[in-house]
mmCIF file of C-alpha atoms in Angstrom:
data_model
loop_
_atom_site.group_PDB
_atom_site.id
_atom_site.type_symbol
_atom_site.label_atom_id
_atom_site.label_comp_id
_atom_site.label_asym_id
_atom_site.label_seq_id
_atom_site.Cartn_x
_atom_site.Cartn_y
_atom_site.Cartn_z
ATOM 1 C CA UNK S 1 -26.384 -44.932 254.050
ATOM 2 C CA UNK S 2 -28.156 -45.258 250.531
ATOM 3 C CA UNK S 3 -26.156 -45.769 247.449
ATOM 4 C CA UNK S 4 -27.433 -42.080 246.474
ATOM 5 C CA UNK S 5 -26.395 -40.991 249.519
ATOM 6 C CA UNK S 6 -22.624 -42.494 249.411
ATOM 7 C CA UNK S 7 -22.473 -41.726 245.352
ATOM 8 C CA UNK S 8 -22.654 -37.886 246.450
ATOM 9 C CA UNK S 9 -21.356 -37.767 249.242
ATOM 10 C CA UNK S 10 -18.295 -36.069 247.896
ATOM 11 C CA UNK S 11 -19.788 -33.582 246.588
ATOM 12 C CA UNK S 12 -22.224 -32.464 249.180
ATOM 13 C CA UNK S 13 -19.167 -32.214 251.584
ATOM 14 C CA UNK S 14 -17.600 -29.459 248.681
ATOM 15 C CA UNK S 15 -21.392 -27.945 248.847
ATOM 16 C CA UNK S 16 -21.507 -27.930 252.894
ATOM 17 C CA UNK S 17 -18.771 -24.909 252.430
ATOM 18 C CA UNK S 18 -21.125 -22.614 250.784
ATOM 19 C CA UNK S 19 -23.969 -23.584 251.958
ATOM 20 C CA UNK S 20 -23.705 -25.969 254.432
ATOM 21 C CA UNK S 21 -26.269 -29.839 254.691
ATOM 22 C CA UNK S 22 -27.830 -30.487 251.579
ATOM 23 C CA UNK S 23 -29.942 -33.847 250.994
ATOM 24 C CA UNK S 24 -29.892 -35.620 248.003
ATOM 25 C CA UNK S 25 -32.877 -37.326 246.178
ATOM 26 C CA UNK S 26 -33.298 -39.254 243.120
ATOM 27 C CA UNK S 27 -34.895 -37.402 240.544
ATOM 28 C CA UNK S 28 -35.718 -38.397 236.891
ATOM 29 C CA UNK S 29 -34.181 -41.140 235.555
ATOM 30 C CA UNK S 30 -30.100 -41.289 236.239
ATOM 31 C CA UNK S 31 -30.519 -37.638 237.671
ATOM 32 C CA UNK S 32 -29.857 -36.776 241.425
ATOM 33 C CA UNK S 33 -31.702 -33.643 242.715
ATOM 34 C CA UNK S 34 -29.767 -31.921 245.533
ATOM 35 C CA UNK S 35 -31.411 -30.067 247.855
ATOM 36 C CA UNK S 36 -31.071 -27.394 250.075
ATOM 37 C CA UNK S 37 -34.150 -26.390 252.405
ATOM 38 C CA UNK S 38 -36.310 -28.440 250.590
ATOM 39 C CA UNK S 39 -35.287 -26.665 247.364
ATOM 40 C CA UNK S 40 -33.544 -28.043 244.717
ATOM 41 C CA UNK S 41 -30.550 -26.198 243.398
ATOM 42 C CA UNK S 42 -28.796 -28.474 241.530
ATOM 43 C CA UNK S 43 -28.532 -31.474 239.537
ATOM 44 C CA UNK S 44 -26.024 -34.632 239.915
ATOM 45 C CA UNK S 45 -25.487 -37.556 237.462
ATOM 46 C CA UNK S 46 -22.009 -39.442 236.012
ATOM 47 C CA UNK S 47 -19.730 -37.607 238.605
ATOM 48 C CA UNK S 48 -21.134 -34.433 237.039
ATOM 49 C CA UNK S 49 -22.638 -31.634 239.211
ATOM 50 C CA UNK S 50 -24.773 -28.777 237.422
ATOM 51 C CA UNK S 51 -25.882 -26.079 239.448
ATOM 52 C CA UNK S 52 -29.192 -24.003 239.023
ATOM 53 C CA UNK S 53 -28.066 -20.576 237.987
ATOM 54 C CA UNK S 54 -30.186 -17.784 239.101
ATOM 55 C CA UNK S 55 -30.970 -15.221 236.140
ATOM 56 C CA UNK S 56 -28.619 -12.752 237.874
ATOM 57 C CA UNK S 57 -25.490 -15.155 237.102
ATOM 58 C CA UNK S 58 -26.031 -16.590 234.006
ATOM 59 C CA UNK S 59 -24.464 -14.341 231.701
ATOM 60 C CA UNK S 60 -21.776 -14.485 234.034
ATOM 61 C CA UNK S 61 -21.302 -18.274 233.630
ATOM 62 C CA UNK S 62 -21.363 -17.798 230.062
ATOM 63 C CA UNK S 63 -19.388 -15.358 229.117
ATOM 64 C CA UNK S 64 -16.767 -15.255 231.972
ATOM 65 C CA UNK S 65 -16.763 -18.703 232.718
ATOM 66 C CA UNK S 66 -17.896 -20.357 229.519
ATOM 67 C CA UNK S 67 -19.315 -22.895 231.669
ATOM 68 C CA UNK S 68 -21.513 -25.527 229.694
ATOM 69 C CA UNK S 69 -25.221 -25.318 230.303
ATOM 70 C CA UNK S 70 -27.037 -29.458 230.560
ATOM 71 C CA UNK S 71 -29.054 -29.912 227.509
ATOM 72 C CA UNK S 72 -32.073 -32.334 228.256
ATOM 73 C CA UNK S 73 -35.655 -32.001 227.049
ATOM 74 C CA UNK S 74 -36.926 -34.047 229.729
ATOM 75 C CA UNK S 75 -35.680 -31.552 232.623
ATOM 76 C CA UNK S 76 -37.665 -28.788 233.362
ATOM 77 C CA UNK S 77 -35.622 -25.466 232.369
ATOM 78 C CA UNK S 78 -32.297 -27.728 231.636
ATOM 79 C CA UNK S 79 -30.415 -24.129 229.927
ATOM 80 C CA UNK S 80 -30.514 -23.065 233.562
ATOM 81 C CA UNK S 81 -28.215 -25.577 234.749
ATOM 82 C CA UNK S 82 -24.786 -25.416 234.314
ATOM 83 C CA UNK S 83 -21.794 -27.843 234.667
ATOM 84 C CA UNK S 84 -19.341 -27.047 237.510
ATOM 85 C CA UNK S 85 -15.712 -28.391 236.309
ATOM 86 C CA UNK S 86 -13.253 -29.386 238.993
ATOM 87 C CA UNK S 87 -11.664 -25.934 239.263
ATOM 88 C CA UNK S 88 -14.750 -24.502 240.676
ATOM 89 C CA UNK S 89 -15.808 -27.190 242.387
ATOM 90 C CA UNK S 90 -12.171 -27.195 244.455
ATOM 91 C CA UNK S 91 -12.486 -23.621 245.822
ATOM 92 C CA UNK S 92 -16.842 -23.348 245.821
ATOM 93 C CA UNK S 93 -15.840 -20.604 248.387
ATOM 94 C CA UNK S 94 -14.900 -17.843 245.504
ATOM 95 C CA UNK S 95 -18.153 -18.519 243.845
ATOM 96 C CA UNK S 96 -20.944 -18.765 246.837
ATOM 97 C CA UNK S 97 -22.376 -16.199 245.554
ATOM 98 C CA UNK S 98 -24.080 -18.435 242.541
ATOM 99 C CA UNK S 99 -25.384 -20.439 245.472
ATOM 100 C CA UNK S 100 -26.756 -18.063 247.380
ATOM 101 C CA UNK S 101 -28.472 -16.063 244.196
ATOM 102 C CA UNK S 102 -29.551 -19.534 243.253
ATOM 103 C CA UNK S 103 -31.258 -20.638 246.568
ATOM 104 C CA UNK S 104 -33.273 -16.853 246.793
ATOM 105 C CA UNK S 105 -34.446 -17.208 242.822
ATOM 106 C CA UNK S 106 -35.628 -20.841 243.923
ATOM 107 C CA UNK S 107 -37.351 -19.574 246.814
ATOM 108 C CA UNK S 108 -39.128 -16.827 245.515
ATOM 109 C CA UNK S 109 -40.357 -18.986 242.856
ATOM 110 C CA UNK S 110 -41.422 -21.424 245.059
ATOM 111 C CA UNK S 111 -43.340 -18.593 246.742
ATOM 112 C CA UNK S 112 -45.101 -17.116 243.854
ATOM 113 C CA UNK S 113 -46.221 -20.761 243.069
ATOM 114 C CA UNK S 114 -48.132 -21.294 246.201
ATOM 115 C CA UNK S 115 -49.738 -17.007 245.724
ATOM 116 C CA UNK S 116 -50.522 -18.646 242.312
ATOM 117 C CA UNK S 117 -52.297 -21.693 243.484
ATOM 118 C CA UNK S 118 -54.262 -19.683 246.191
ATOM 119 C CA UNK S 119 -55.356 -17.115 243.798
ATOM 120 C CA UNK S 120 -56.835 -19.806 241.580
ATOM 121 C CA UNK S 121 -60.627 -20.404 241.245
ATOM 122 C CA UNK S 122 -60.033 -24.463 241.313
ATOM 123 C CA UNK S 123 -59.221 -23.711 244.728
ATOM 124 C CA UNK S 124 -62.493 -22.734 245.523
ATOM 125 C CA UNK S 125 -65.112 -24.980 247.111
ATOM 126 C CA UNK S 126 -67.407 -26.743 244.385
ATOM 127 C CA UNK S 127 -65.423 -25.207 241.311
ATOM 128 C CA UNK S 128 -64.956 -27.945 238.612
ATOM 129 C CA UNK S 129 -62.822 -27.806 235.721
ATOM 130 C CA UNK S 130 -65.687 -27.294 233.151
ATOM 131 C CA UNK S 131 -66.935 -24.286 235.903
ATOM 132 C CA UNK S 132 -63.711 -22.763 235.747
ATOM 133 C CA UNK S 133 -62.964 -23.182 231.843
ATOM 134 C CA UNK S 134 -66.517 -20.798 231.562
ATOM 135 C CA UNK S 135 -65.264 -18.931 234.000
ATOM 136 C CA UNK S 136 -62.385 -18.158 231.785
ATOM 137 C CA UNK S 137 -64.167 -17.585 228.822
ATOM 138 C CA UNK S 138 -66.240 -14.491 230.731
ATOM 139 C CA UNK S 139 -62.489 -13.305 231.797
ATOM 140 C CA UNK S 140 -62.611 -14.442 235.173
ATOM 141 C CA UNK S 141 -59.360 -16.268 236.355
ATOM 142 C CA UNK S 142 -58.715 -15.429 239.538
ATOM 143 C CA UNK S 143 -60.942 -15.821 242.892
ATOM 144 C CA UNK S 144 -60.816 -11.650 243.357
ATOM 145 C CA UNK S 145 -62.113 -11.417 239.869
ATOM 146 C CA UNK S 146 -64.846 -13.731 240.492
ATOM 147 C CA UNK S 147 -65.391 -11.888 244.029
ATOM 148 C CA UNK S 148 -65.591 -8.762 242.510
ATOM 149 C CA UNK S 149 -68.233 -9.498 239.525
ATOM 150 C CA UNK S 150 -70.161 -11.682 241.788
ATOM 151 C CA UNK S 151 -72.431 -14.872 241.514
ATOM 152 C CA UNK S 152 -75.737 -13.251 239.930
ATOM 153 C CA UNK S 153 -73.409 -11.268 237.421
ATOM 154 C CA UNK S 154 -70.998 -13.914 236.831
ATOM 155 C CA UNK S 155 -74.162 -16.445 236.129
ATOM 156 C CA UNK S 156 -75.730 -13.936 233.570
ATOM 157 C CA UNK S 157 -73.062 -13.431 231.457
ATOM 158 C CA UNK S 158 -72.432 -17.135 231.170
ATOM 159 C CA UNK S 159 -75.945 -17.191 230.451
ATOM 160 C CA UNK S 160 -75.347 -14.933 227.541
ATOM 161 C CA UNK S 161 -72.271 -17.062 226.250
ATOM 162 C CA UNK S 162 -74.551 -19.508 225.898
ATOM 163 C CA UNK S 163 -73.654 -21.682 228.237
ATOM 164 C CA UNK S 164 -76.508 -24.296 229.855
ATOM 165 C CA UNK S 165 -76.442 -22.964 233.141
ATOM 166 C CA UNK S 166 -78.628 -24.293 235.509
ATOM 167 C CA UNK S 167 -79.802 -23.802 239.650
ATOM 168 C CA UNK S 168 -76.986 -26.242 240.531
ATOM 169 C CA UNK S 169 -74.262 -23.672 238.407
ATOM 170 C CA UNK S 170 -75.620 -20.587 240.703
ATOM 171 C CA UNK S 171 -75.265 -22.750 243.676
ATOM 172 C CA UNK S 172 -71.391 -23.550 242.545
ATOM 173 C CA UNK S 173 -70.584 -19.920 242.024
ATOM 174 C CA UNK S 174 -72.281 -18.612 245.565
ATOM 175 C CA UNK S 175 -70.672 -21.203 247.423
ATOM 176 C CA UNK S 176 -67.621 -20.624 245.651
ATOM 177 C CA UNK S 177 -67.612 -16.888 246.695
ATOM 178 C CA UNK S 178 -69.230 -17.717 250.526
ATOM 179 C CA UNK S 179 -66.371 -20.708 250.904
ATOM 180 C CA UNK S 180 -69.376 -23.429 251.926
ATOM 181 C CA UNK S 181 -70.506 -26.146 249.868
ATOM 182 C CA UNK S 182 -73.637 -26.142 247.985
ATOM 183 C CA UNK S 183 -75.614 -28.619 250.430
ATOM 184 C CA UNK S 184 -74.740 -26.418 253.174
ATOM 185 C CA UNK S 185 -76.755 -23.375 251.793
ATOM 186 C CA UNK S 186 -79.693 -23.080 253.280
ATOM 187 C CA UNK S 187 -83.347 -22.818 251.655
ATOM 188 C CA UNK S 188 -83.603 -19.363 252.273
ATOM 189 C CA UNK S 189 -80.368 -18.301 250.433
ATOM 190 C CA UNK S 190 -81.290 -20.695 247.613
ATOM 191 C CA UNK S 191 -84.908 -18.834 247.199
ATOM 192 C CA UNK S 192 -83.446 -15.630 247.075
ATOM 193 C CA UNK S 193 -80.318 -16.262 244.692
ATOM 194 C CA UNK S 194 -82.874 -17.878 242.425
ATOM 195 C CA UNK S 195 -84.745 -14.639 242.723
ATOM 196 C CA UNK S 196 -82.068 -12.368 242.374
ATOM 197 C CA UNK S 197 -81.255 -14.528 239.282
ATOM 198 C CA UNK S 198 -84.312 -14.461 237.668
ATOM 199 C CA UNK S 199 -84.529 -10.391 238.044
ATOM 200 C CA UNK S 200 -80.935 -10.233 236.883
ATOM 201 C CA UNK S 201 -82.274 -12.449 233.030
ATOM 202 C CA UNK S 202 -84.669 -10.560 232.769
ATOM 203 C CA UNK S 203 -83.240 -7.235 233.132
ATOM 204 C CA UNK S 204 -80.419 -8.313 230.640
ATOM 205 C CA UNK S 205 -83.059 -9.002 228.150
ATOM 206 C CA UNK S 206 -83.010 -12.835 228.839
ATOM 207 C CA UNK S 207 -86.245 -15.389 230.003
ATOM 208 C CA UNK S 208 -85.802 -16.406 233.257
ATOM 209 C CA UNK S 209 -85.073 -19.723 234.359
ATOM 210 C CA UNK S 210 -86.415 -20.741 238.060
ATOM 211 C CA UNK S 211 -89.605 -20.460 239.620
ATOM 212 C CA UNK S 212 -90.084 -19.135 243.169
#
């Protein structure tokens, strides 16, 4: 057993009454993260335990409990950890309910994280960060927004911004929409975006680019 593992022991056989294993790993500095599920709920470091209080409890630990929140700039949302004194931590059992709000708040964040990440355009095959910052500037963040306006419009109106786009940027934003890389499109495709480009410039008022 690891000197983590032995320093909180203690305390993770308190925890394993609410909500039974927990794992410990070290976590910034003198910090130990404790972890439930692979989420971490609370924070351990100089015999003191702060727990991750879900926005449900925290006026509650506050005001009823004047409990004292950790105060660290380096940690990530610090005011929503709170210090558990010995009185709580002896009888966890009256106060599971912190836990349990705790772990579901965690969760769900977790959750919306990875619906965040897959929603994102640099998730997209052949989107760079200098694609997507244009991207942004044409209000297109998301992959359904880009979807929905669709390469030849999306490539116009970056056009129009005044941005140096080029056969290689159309490329990016079809393969981006069709999921394949840009050396997997075939000739064909690539005569007719360039086309469909061209038509698109010109009906905006703009010189076209490519020659077909």
């Amino acid at each position: 057993m690891t000197e983590t593992h032995l320093t909180t022991q203690h305390l993770r056989e308190l925890l394993f009454s609410v909500i039974g294993n927990t794992k410990v790993k070290n976590y910034f500095y003198a910090y130990n993260g404790i972890f439930k599920d692979n989420l971490m709920i609370g924070l351990y470091k100089d015999g003191k335990f702060y727990l991750r209080f879900s926005d449900l409890d925290i006026d509650t630990a506050i005001n009823t409990h004047n409990l004292e929140s950790l105060s660290d700039s380096n940690i990530t949302h610090s005011e929503k950890y709170f210090l558990l004194p010995s009185p709580i931590l002896s009888n966890l059992t009256q106060y599971s309910i912190w836990f349990t709000n705790s772990l579901a708040e965690v969760r769900l964040n977790k959750r919306n994280l990875y619906y965040t990440k897959k929603h994102q355009l640099r998730s997209l095959p052949n989107m760079t960060f200098r694609l997507e910052k244009y991207l942004n500037k044409i209000n297109i963040y998301s992959i359904e927004q880009l979807i929905e306006k669709g390469e030849i419009n999306a490539f116009v109106e970056l056009v129009k911004m005044g941005m140096d786009a080029s056969e290689n940027t159309l490329l990016k934003l079809h393969g981006a929409i069709t999921h394949q890389f840009i050396y997997t499109i075939t000739d064909k495709t690539k005569s007719q975006l360039l086309s469909d480009a061209d038509n698109a410039l010109y009906a905006a008022g703009l010189r076209k680019r490519f020659k077909n």
